[in-house]
Coordinates of C-alpha atoms in Angstrom, one line a residue:
Chain A
M2 CA 5.8 1.8 9.1
H3 CA 2.4 1.7 10.8
E4 CA 4.2 -0.2 13.7
Y5 CA 4.9 3.2 15.2
S6 CA 1.2 4.0 15.2
I7 CA 0.5 0.6 16.8
V8 CA 3.0 1.2 19.5
Q9 CA 1.6 4.7 20.2
A10 CA -1.8 3.1 20.6
L11 CA -0.3 0.5 22.9
I12 CA 1.4 3.1 25.1
D13 CA -1.8 5.1 25.3
R14 CA -3.8 2.1 26.3
V15 CA -1.3 1.0 29.0
Q16 CA -1.3 4.6 30.3
K17 CA -5.1 4.5 30.6
E18 CA -5.0 1.1 32.5
A19 CA -2.2 2.3 34.7
D20 CA -4.1 5.4 35.7
A21 CA -7.3 3.5 36.3
H22 CA -5.5 1.1 38.7
G23 CA -3.2 3.7 40.3
A24 CA -0.1 1.8 39.1
E25 CA 3.3 2.9 40.3
A26 CA 5.1 1.1 37.5
V27 CA 4.4 -1.2 34.6
N28 CA 6.6 -4.3 34.6
G29 CA 5.4 -6.3 31.6
I30 CA 3.1 -6.2 28.6
R31 CA 1.9 -9.1 26.5
V32 CA 0.5 -8.7 23.0
R33 CA -0.7 -11.3 20.4
I34 CA 0.3 -10.5 16.8
G35 CA -1.2 -12.6 13.9
E36 CA 0.9 -13.7 11.0
L37 CA -1.6 -12.0 8.7
S38 CA -2.1 -8.9 10.8
G39 CA 0.3 -6.8 8.7
V40 CA 2.4 -6.1 11.8
E41 CA 6.1 -7.0 11.6
I42 CA 7.2 -8.3 15.0
D43 CA 10.8 -7.0 14.6
L44 CA 9.6 -3.6 13.6
L45 CA 7.1 -3.6 16.4
R46 CA 9.9 -4.3 18.9
S47 CA 12.2 -1.6 17.6
A48 CA 9.3 0.9 17.6
Y49 CA 8.5 -0.1 21.2
D50 CA 12.1 0.3 22.3
L51 CA 12.2 3.8 20.8
F52 CA 8.8 5.0 21.9
S53 CA 8.6 3.4 25.4
E54 CA 11.4 5.6 26.6
K55 CA 10.1 8.3 29.0
S56 CA 6.6 6.8 28.8
V57 CA 4.6 4.7 31.3
C58 CA 6.1 1.6 29.5
E59 CA 9.8 2.6 30.1
G60 CA 11.6 -0.5 31.3
A61 CA 8.5 -2.8 30.9
E62 CA 9.2 -6.0 29.1
L63 CA 7.2 -6.5 25.9
E64 CA 6.3 -10.1 25.3
I65 CA 5.1 -10.7 21.8
V66 CA 3.1 -13.9 21.1
P67 CA 3.1 -14.7 17.4
V68 CA -0.1 -16.3 16.1
P69 CA 0.2 -18.4 12.9
A70 CA -2.5 -18.0 10.2
R71 CA -5.1 -20.8 10.4
W72 CA -7.5 -21.2 7.6
T73 CA -10.6 -23.4 7.8
C74 CA -13.5 -24.1 5.4
R75 CA -16.5 -22.0 5.8
G76 CA -18.8 -24.9 5.0
C77 CA -17.4 -28.0 6.7
G78 CA -14.7 -26.6 9.0
A79 CA -11.9 -28.6 7.4
Q80 CA -8.4 -27.2 7.9
I81 CA -6.8 -25.6 4.8
R82 CA -3.0 -25.9 4.9
A83 CA -0.8 -22.9 4.4
G84 CA 0.2 -22.3 0.8
E85 CA -2.8 -24.0 -0.6
I86 CA -5.6 -22.5 -2.7
L87 CA -8.0 -20.8 -0.2
C88 CA -10.9 -23.0 -1.2
C89 CA -12.0 -26.3 0.4
S90 CA -10.9 -29.4 -1.5
V91 CA -13.8 -31.3 0.0
C92 CA -16.8 -29.1 -0.4
S93 CA -15.4 -26.2 -2.6
Q94 CA -16.5 -23.5 -0.1
P95 CA -14.2 -20.5 0.4
A96 CA -11.8 -20.5 3.3
S97 CA -12.1 -18.2 6.3
L98 CA -9.3 -17.1 8.6
A99 CA -9.9 -18.7 12.0
E100 CA -7.0 -16.9 13.6
G101 CA -3.9 -15.0 12.6
D102 CA -5.0 -11.4 12.0
E103 CA -5.1 -10.2 15.6
I104 CA -3.3 -7.2 17.0
I105 CA -4.3 -7.7 20.6
L106 CA -3.1 -6.2 23.9
E107 CA -3.6 -9.2 26.1
R108 CA -2.3 -8.3 29.5
I109 CA -0.4 -5.8 31.5
E110 CA 1.5 -6.5 34.7
M111 CA 1.8 -3.5 36.9
E112 CA 2.9 -2.6 40.4
V113 CA 0.3 -1.1 42.6
A114 CA 1.1 0.5 46.0
Chain B
M25 CA 1.4 -2.7 49.6
C26 CA 2.4 -6.3 49.7
E27 CA -0.3 -7.8 52.0
T28 CA 1.5 -11.1 52.6
C29 CA 4.1 -9.8 54.9
G30 CA 3.5 -6.1 55.1
C31 CA 7.0 -5.3 53.8
G32 CA 5.9 -2.2 52.0
D33 CA 6.9 -3.4 48.6
P34 CA 4.5 -2.7 45.8
E35 CA 2.2 -5.5 44.8
L36 CA 2.3 -7.0 41.3
M37 CA -1.1 -6.9 39.6
P38 CA -1.9 -8.5 36.3
V39 CA -4.5 -6.7 34.3
E40 CA -6.3 -8.6 31.5
V41 CA -7.2 -6.4 28.6
H42 CA -7.8 -8.5 25.5
E43 CA -8.5 -5.6 23.3
S44 CA -7.4 -4.8 19.7
L45 CA -4.8 -2.1 19.5
L46 CA -6.8 -0.8 16.5
S47 CA -10.0 -0.3 18.6
E48 CA -9.8 3.5 18.4
N49 CA -9.6 3.4 14.6
D50 CA -12.3 0.7 14.4
R51 CA -14.6 2.9 16.5
A52 CA -14.0 5.8 14.1
A53 CA -14.5 3.5 11.1
G54 CA -17.8 2.3 12.5
H55 CA -18.8 6.0 12.8
N56 CA -17.9 6.7 9.2
R57 CA -19.8 3.5 8.1
E58 CA -23.0 4.9 9.8
H59 CA -22.6 8.2 8.0
F60 CA -22.2 6.4 4.6
A61 CA -25.2 4.2 5.3
G62 CA -27.3 7.1 6.4
Q63 CA -26.7 8.9 3.1
E64 CA -26.9 5.7 1.1
V65 CA -23.4 6.3 -0.3
L66 CA -21.3 3.3 -1.2
A67 CA -17.7 3.8 0.0
V68 CA -14.9 2.1 -1.9
N69 CA -11.4 1.9 -0.4
L70 CA -9.1 1.7 -3.4
M71 CA -5.7 0.5 -2.6
G72 CA -2.6 -0.6 -4.5
S73 CA 1.1 0.1 -5.1
P74 CA 2.3 3.6 -6.1
G75 CA 1.9 3.7 -9.9
S76 CA -0.5 0.8 -10.1
G77 CA -3.1 3.0 -11.8
K78 CA -5.6 3.8 -9.1
T79 CA -6.1 7.4 -10.2
A80 CA -6.2 6.4 -13.9
V81 CA -8.9 3.8 -13.2
L82 CA -11.0 6.4 -11.4
E83 CA -10.5 8.8 -14.4
A84 CA -11.7 6.1 -16.7
T85 CA -14.6 5.3 -14.5
A86 CA -15.8 8.9 -14.6
A87 CA -15.3 9.0 -18.4
A88 CA -17.3 5.8 -18.9
L89 CA -20.1 7.0 -16.7
D90 CA -20.1 10.3 -18.6
G91 CA -22.1 12.1 -15.9
S92 CA -24.6 9.3 -15.4
G93 CA -23.4 8.4 -11.9
R94 CA -22.7 10.7 -9.0
L95 CA -19.1 10.3 -7.8
S96 CA -16.9 11.8 -5.2
A97 CA -13.4 11.0 -4.0
L98 CA -10.9 11.4 -1.2
S99 CA -7.3 10.9 -2.2
G100 CA -4.5 10.1 0.2
D101 CA -1.1 11.3 -0.7
L102 CA 2.1 11.8 1.2
A103 CA 3.0 15.2 -0.2
T104 CA 1.0 16.5 -3.1
D105 CA -2.6 17.2 -4.3
H106 CA -1.9 15.9 -7.8
D107 CA -4.3 12.9 -7.7
A108 CA -7.2 15.0 -6.3
D109 CA -6.5 17.6 -9.0
R110 CA -6.6 14.9 -11.7
L111 CA -9.9 13.5 -10.3
Q112 CA -11.3 17.0 -10.1
K113 CA -10.5 17.6 -13.8
A114 CA -12.1 14.2 -14.6
G115 CA -15.3 15.7 -13.1
I116 CA -15.2 13.9 -9.7
P117 CA -15.5 16.3 -6.7
S118 CA -12.4 15.4 -4.8
L119 CA -10.3 16.3 -1.9
S120 CA -6.8 15.4 -1.0
I121 CA -5.7 14.1 2.4
T122 CA -2.1 14.9 2.8
T123 CA -0.6 12.4 5.2
G124 CA 2.9 13.8 5.6
S125 CA 5.0 10.8 6.5
A126 CA 2.1 8.5 7.3
C127 CA 2.0 5.5 5.0
H128 CA -1.8 5.0 5.1
L129 CA -5.1 6.6 5.7
D130 CA -7.0 6.0 8.9
A131 CA -10.6 6.4 9.9
Q132 CA -10.1 9.7 11.7
L133 CA -8.3 11.2 8.7
V134 CA -11.2 10.2 6.5
H135 CA -13.8 11.5 9.0
R136 CA -12.1 14.9 9.2
A137 CA -11.9 15.1 5.4
L138 CA -15.6 14.3 5.0
H139 CA -16.4 17.6 6.6
D140 CA -14.8 19.4 3.7
L141 CA -16.0 17.3 0.7
E142 CA -19.4 17.3 -0.9
W143 CA -20.0 13.6 -0.7
K144 CA -23.5 13.2 0.6
E145 CA -25.2 13.5 -2.8
S146 CA -23.0 10.9 -4.4
D147 CA -23.8 7.3 -5.2
L148 CA -20.2 6.3 -4.9
L149 CA -17.4 7.7 -2.7
F150 CA -14.0 6.5 -3.7
I151 CA -11.3 6.6 -1.1
E152 CA -8.0 6.4 -3.0
N153 CA -5.6 5.2 -0.3
V154 CA -1.9 6.0 -0.1
G155 CA 0.1 4.0 -2.7
N156 CA 1.4 1.1 -0.5
L157 CA 0.7 -2.6 -0.4
V158 CA 1.2 -3.0 3.3
C159 CA -0.1 -0.4 5.8
P160 CA -3.4 0.6 4.2
A161 CA -4.7 -3.0 4.5
I162 CA -4.7 -2.8 8.3
Y163 CA -6.9 0.3 8.8
D164 CA -10.6 0.0 8.4
L165 CA -12.0 3.3 7.1
G166 CA -15.7 2.5 7.2
Q167 CA -15.8 1.4 3.6
A168 CA -18.2 -1.1 2.1
V169 CA -15.6 -2.8 0.0
N170 CA -11.8 -3.0 -0.6
V171 CA -10.6 -2.9 -4.1
V172 CA -6.9 -3.4 -5.0
A173 CA -5.3 -2.2 -8.2
L174 CA -2.5 -4.5 -9.4
A175 CA -0.7 -3.6 -12.6
V176 CA 0.4 -6.3 -15.0
T177 CA 3.9 -4.8 -14.7
E178 CA 4.2 -5.4 -11.0
G179 CA 5.1 -9.1 -11.1
E180 CA 2.8 -12.1 -11.0
D181 CA 3.8 -13.1 -7.5
K182 CA 2.8 -9.7 -5.9
P183 CA -0.3 -11.2 -4.2
L184 CA 1.9 -13.9 -2.6
K185 CA 4.4 -11.3 -1.4
Y186 CA 1.6 -9.1 0.1
P187 CA -0.9 -11.6 1.4
V188 CA -2.3 -9.2 4.1
M189 CA -3.4 -6.8 1.4
F190 CA -4.9 -9.3 -1.0
R191 CA -6.7 -11.2 1.7
K192 CA -8.7 -8.1 2.5
A193 CA -9.6 -7.4 -1.2
D194 CA -13.1 -7.9 -2.3
L195 CA -12.0 -7.3 -5.9
V196 CA -8.7 -6.9 -7.7
L197 CA -8.5 -4.8 -10.8
I198 CA -5.6 -6.1 -12.9
T199 CA -4.6 -2.8 -14.5
K200 CA -2.7 -1.8 -17.6
V201 CA -3.7 -4.9 -19.6
D202 CA -3.1 -2.8 -22.8
L203 CA 0.6 -3.4 -22.1
L204 CA 0.3 -7.2 -22.3
P205 CA 1.4 -7.4 -26.0
H206 CA 4.7 -5.8 -25.0
L207 CA 5.2 -8.1 -22.0
P208 CA 5.4 -11.6 -23.4
Q209 CA 6.9 -12.9 -20.1
V210 CA 3.8 -11.9 -18.1
D211 CA 1.4 -14.8 -17.6
M212 CA -2.1 -13.8 -16.6
K213 CA -2.8 -17.4 -15.4
A214 CA 0.1 -17.0 -12.9
I215 CA -1.5 -13.8 -11.5
E216 CA -4.8 -15.6 -11.2
D217 CA -3.2 -18.5 -9.5
A218 CA -1.4 -16.2 -7.0
L219 CA -4.7 -14.5 -6.2
S220 CA -6.4 -17.8 -5.5
H221 CA -3.8 -18.5 -2.9
T222 CA -4.3 -15.2 -1.1
M223 CA -8.0 -14.4 -1.6
P224 CA -10.6 -16.8 -0.2
E225 CA -13.1 -15.7 -2.9
S226 CA -10.9 -14.7 -5.7
A227 CA -12.5 -12.0 -7.8
F228 CA -10.6 -9.9 -10.4
I229 CA -11.3 -7.9 -13.5
P230 CA -8.6 -7.1 -16.1
V231 CA -8.9 -3.5 -17.1
S232 CA -7.2 -0.8 -19.1
A233 CA -7.7 2.9 -18.4
V234 CA -6.1 3.6 -21.8
T235 CA -8.3 1.5 -24.1
G236 CA -11.3 1.2 -21.7
E237 CA -11.1 -2.6 -21.7
G238 CA -12.9 -4.1 -18.7
I239 CA -14.2 -0.8 -17.4
D240 CA -17.8 -1.9 -18.3
R241 CA -17.3 -5.0 -16.2
W242 CA -16.0 -2.9 -13.3
L243 CA -19.0 -0.6 -13.6
E244 CA -21.3 -3.6 -13.6
W245 CA -19.6 -4.9 -10.5
L246 CA -20.1 -1.6 -8.7
E247 CA -23.7 -1.4 -9.8
E248 CA -24.4 -4.9 -8.6
L249 CA -22.8 -4.0 -5.3
R250 CA -24.8 -0.9 -4.9
R251 CA -28.1 -2.8 -5.6
H252 CA -27.2 -5.4 -2.9
H253 CA -25.8 -2.8 -0.5
G254 CA -29.1 -0.8 -0.6
E255 CA -31.1 -3.9 0.3

């Protein structure tokens, strides 16, 4: 259940930004979570609901943008479809993950006086 | 204050961050990596399910090297020092990192433990992660490579069920192959196929800590890595 550690890092980061901008409240947070990041979105949401209480994030809406895994060939850039062998059928080069492993805090919406 | 009409309501301000939520860990991992490079120590993050044979592989590694390689180890465990004790008995200076309820090691835990372990004189530092096929894959520790132990008894589709872990693996040790004669239903080709769907550069070595099968290939792999790493 590393989702709890991730949420703790999220709240710490939001607190830092809120302090830096003199925020009175935080209304919303947007994160991007990759399919192959190892973070379960449902678990992240329940960890957030639990840990955000009495923190700077209390009451702030958490928007989670899921990012599907996208593999491309390292050599020719061809797309490699999900469920296939991770090797290019055209040039036999190994695949590389173009996106889908991110755990990113994208944006915070806050109220400033 | 809202500047449009001066009503006194607070103003909504979007703040763009675009930063990984693992950045603290990644910074600490970078720091560990510098330490390892400075001492020319190759750090290996060894992961795998509970009971996949991580400790046994390290014991067999020490036995096969028979004092000819300098090893050290950190061993992550939820509640006991058993693994570190076993490694110590096998002749590997070792220290346990007791994680309590945490399901993985992180870079800060490793950094703190390095202060109490004599690792600087070793060629290889093994970081035996907490037995778990999910969480440890997410946390960079500063290692040079990730190695995953997968026992033949775990099921051929394990890599497909845990793609995050196997994607990160530089090498998979397929362990307990001495049991294969007793497991007619286990198809090694199916394991290999599952690996090729989850690892872009599928690399695996079948090993047995009991018979020593494959341990020579594992040592060669490590030696080759050490040569390239030093360059």
